[in-house]
PDB file of C-alpha atoms in Angstrom:
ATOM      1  CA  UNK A   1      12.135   2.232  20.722  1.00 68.00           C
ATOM      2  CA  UNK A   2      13.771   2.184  17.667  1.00 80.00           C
ATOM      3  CA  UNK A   3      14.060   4.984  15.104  1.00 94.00           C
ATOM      4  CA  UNK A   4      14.916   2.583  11.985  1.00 95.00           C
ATOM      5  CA  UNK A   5      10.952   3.111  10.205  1.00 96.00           C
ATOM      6  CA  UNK A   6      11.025   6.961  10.900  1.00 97.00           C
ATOM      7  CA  UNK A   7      14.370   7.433   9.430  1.00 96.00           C
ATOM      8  CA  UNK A   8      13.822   4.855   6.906  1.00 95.00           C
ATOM      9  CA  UNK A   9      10.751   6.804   5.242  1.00 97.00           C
ATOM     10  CA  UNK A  10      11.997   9.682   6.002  1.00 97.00           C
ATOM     11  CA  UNK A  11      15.090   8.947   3.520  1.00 97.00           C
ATOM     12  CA  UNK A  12      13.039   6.969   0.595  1.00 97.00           C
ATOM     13  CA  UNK A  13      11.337  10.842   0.102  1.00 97.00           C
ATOM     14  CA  UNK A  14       7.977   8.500  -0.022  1.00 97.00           C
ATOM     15  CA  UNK A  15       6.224  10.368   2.856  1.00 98.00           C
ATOM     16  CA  UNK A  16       6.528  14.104   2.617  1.00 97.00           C
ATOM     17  CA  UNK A  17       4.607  16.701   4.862  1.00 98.00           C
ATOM     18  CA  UNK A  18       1.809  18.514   3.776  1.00 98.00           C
ATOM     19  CA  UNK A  19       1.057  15.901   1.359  1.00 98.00           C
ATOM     20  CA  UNK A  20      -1.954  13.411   1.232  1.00 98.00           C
ATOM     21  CA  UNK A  21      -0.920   9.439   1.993  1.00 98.00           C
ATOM     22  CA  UNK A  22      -4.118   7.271   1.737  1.00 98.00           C
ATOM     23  CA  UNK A  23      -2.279   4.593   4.280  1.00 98.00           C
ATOM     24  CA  UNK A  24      -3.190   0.590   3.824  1.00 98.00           C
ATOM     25  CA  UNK A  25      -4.357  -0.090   7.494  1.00 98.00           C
ATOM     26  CA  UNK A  26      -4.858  -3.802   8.378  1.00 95.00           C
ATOM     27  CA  UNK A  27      -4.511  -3.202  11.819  1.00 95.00           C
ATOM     28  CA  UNK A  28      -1.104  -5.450  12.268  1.00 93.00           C
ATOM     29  CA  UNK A  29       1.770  -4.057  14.077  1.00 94.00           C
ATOM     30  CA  UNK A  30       3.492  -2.752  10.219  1.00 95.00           C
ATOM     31  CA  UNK A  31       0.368  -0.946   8.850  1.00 96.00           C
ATOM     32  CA  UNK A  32       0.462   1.048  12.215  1.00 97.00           C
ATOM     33  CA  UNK A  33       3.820   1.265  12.388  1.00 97.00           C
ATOM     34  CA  UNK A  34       3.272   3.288   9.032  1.00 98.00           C
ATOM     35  CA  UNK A  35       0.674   4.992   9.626  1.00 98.00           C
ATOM     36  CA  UNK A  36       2.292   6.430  13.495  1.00 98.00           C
ATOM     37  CA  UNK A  37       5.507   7.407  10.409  1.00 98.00           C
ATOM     38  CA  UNK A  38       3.196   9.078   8.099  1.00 98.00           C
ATOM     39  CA  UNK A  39       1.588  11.240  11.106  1.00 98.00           C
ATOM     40  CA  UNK A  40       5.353  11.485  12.717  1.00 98.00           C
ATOM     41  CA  UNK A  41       6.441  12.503   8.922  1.00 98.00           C
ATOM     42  CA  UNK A  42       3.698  15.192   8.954  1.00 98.00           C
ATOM     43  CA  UNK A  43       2.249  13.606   5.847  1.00 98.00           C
ATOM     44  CA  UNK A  44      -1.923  14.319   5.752  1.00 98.00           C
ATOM     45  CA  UNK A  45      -2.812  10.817   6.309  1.00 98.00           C
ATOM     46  CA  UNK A  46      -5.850   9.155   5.995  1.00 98.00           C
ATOM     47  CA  UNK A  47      -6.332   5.546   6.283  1.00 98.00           C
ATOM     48  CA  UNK A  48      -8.015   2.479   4.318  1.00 98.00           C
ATOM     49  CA  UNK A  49      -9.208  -0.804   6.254  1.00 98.00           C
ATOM     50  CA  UNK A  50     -10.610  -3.648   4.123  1.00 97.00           C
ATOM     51  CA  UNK A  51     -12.584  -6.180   5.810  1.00 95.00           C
ATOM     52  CA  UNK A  52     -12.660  -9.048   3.769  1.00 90.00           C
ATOM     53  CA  UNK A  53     -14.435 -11.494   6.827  1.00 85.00           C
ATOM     54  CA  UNK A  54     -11.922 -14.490   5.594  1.00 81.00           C
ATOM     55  CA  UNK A  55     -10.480 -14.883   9.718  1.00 83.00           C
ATOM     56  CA  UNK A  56     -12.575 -15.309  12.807  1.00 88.00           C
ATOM     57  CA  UNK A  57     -10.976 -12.049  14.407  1.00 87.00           C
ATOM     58  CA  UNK A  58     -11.999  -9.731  11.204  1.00 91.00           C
ATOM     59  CA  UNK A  59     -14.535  -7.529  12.967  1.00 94.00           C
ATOM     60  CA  UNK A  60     -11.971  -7.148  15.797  1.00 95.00           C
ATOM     61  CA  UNK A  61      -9.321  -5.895  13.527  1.00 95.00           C
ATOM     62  CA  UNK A  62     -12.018  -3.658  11.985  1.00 96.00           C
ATOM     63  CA  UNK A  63     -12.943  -2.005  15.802  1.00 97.00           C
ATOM     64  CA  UNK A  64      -9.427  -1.524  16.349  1.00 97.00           C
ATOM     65  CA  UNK A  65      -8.579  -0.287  13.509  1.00 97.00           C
ATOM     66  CA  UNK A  66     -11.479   2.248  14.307  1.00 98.00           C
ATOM     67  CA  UNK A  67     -10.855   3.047  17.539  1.00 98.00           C
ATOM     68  CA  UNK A  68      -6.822   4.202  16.445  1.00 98.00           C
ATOM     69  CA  UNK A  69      -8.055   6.388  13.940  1.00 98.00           C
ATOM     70  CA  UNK A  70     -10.703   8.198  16.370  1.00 98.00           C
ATOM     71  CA  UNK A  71      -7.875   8.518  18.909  1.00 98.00           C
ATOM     72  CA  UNK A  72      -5.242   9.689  16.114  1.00 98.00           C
ATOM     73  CA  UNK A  73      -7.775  12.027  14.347  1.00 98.00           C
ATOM     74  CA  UNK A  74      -7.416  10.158  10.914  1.00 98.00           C
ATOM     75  CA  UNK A  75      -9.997  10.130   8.857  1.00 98.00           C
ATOM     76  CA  UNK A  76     -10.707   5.920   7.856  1.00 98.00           C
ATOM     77  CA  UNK A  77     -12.398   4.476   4.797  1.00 98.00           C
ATOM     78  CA  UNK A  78     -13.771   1.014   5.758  1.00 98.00           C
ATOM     79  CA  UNK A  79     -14.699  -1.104   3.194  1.00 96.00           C
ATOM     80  CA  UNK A  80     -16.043  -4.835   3.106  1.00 95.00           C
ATOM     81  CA  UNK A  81     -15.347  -6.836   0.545  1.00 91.00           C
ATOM     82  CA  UNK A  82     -16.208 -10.177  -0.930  1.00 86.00           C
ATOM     83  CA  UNK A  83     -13.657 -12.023  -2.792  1.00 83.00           C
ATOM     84  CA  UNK A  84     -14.615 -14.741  -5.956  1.00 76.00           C
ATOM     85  CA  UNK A  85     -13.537 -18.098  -5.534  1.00 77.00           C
ATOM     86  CA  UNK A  86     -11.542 -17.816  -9.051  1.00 79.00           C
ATOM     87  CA  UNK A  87      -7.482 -18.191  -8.298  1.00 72.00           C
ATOM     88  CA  UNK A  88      -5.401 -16.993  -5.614  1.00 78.00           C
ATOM     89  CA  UNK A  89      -6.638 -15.575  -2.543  1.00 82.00           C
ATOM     90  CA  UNK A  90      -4.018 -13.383  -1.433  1.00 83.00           C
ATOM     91  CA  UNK A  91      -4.053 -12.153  -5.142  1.00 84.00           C
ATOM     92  CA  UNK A  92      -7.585 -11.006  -5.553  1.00 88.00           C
ATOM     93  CA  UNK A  93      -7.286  -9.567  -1.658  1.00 88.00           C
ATOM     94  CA  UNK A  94      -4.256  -7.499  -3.303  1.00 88.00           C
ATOM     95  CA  UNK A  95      -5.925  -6.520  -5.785  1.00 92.00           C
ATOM     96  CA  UNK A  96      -9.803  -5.522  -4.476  1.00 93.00           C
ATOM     97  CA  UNK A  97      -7.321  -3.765  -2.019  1.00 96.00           C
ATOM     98  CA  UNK A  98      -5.377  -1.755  -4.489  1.00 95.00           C
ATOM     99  CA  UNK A  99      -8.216  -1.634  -6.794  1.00 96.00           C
ATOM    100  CA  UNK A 100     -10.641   0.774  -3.482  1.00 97.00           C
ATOM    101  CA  UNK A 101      -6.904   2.258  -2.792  1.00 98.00           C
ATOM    102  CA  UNK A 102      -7.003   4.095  -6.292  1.00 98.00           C
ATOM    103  CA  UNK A 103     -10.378   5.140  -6.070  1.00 97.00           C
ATOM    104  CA  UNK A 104      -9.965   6.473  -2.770  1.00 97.00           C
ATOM    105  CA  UNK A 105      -6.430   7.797  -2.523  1.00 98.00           C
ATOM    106  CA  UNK A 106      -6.271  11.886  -3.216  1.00 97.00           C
ATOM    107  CA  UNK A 107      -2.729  11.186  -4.347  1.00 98.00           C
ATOM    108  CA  UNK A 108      -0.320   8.385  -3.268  1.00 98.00           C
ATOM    109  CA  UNK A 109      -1.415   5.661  -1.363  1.00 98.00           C
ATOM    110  CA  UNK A 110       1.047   3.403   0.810  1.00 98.00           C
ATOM    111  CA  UNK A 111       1.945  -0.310   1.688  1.00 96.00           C
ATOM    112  CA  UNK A 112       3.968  -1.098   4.731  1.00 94.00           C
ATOM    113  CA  UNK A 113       6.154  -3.496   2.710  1.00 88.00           C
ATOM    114  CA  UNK A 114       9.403  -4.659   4.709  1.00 85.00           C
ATOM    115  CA  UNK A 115      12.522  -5.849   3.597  1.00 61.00           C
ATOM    116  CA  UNK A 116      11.331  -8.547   5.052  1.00 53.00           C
ATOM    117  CA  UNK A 117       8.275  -9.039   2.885  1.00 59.00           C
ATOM    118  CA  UNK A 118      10.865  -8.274   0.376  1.00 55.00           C
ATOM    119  CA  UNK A 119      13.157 -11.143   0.611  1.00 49.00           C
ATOM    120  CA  UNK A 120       9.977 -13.252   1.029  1.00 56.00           C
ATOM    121  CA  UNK A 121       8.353 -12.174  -2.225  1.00 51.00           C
ATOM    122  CA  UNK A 122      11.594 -12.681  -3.996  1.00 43.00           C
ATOM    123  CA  UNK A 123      11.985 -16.279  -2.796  1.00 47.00           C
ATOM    124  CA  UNK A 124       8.225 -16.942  -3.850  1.00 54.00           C
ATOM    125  CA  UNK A 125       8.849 -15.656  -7.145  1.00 53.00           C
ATOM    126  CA  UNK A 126      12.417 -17.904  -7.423  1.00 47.00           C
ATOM    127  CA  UNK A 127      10.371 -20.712  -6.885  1.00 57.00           C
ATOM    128  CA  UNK A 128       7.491 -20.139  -9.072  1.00 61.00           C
ATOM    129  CA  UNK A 129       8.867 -18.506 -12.175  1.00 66.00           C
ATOM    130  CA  UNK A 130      12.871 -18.229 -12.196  1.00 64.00           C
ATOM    131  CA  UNK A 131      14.342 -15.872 -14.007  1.00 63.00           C
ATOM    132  CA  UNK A 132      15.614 -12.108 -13.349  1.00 60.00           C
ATOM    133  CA  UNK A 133      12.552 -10.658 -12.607  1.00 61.00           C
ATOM    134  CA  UNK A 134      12.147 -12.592  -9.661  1.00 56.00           C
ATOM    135  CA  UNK A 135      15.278 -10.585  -8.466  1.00 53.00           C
ATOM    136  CA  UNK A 136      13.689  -7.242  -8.699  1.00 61.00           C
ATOM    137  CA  UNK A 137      11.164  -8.263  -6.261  1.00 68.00           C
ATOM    138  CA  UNK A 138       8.935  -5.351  -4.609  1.00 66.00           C
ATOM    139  CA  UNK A 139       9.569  -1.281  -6.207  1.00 80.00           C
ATOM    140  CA  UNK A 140       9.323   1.325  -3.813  1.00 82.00           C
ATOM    141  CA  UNK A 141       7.592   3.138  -5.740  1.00 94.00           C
ATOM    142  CA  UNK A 142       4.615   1.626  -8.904  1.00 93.00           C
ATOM    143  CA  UNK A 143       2.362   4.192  -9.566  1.00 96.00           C
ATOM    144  CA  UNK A 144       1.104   5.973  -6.882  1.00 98.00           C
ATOM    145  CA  UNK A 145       1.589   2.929  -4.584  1.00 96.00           C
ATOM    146  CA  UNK A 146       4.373   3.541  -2.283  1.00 97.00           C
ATOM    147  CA  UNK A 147       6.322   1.437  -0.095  1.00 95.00           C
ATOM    148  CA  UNK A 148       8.399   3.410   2.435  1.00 97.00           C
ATOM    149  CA  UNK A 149       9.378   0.677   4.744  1.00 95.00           C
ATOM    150  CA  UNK A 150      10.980  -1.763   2.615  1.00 91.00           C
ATOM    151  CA  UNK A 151      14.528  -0.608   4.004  1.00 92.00           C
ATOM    152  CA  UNK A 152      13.815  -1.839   7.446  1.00 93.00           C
ATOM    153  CA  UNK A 153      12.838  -5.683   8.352  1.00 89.00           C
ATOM    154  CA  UNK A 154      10.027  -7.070  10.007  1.00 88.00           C
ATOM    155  CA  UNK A 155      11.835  -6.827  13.570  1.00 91.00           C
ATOM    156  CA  UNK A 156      12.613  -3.300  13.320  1.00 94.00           C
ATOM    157  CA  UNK A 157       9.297  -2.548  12.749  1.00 92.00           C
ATOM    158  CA  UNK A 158       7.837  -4.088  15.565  1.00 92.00           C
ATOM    159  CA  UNK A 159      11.170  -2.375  17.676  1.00 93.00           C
ATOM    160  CA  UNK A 160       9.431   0.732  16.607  1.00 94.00           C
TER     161      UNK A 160
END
């Protein structure tokens, strides 16, 4: 198993113990890689699942989502949402989730952003919009959001 995630949040100072971390929890192999960090990190971690029913295996991600939680002892927030049919998807999904995420979150709340997800944002925005803030890409840090992850890839995550 590989240590990379632990010792990655550990060192951003994102995930600190004692403290509350509302954790983004889609049920994919990052968010619980985060999550498994933030508990590991000692970090008072709750979690935040947002159904949106757009994929056939929704509800499934929903029960297991559920069923970690019960067996970690972490309080989850489950919300369903609708999404308009006004621009782009994955935008208003960001969004609606961010949006419950700041209503919900006693203090920071966290994305499990890799660099992966990094380098692929940075690309996207390249292509859509050159210019130099394309090359900032993701923050670790906007707001209370926090990504603690984004100094490991996609690989070491799932390693982990």
């Amino acid at each position: 198993m590989s240590e990379a995630p632990l010792d990655a949040a550990r060192r951003s100072g994102l995930v600190r113990a004692g403290e509350p971390l509302l954790v983004l929890l889609s049920g994919g192999g990052d968010s619980v890689c985060l999550l498994d960090v933030a508990l590991r990190l000692g970090a008072r971690a709750s979690a935040l699942h947002v159904n949106y029913g757009l994929r056939r295996g929704a509800d499934e991600d929903e029960g297991f989502v559920g069923e970690l939680c019960r067996r970690l002892d972490v309080a989850l927030h489950v919300e369903r949402v609708e999404l308009g049919e006004e621009g782009n998807l994955q935008e208003r999904a960001r969004e609606a989730r961010y949006s419950l995420a700041e209503g919900l979150a006693e203090a920071d709340y966290a994305a499990a952003h890799t660099a992966s997800d990094q380098a692929e944002t940075v690309l996207y925005r390249l292509a859509v919009s050159p210019g130099s803030r394309a090359l900032h890409g993701m923050a670790a840090r906007r707001g209370r959001l926090v990504r603690p992850l984004l100094a490991v890839t996609r690989d070491e995550v799932r390693a982990y």
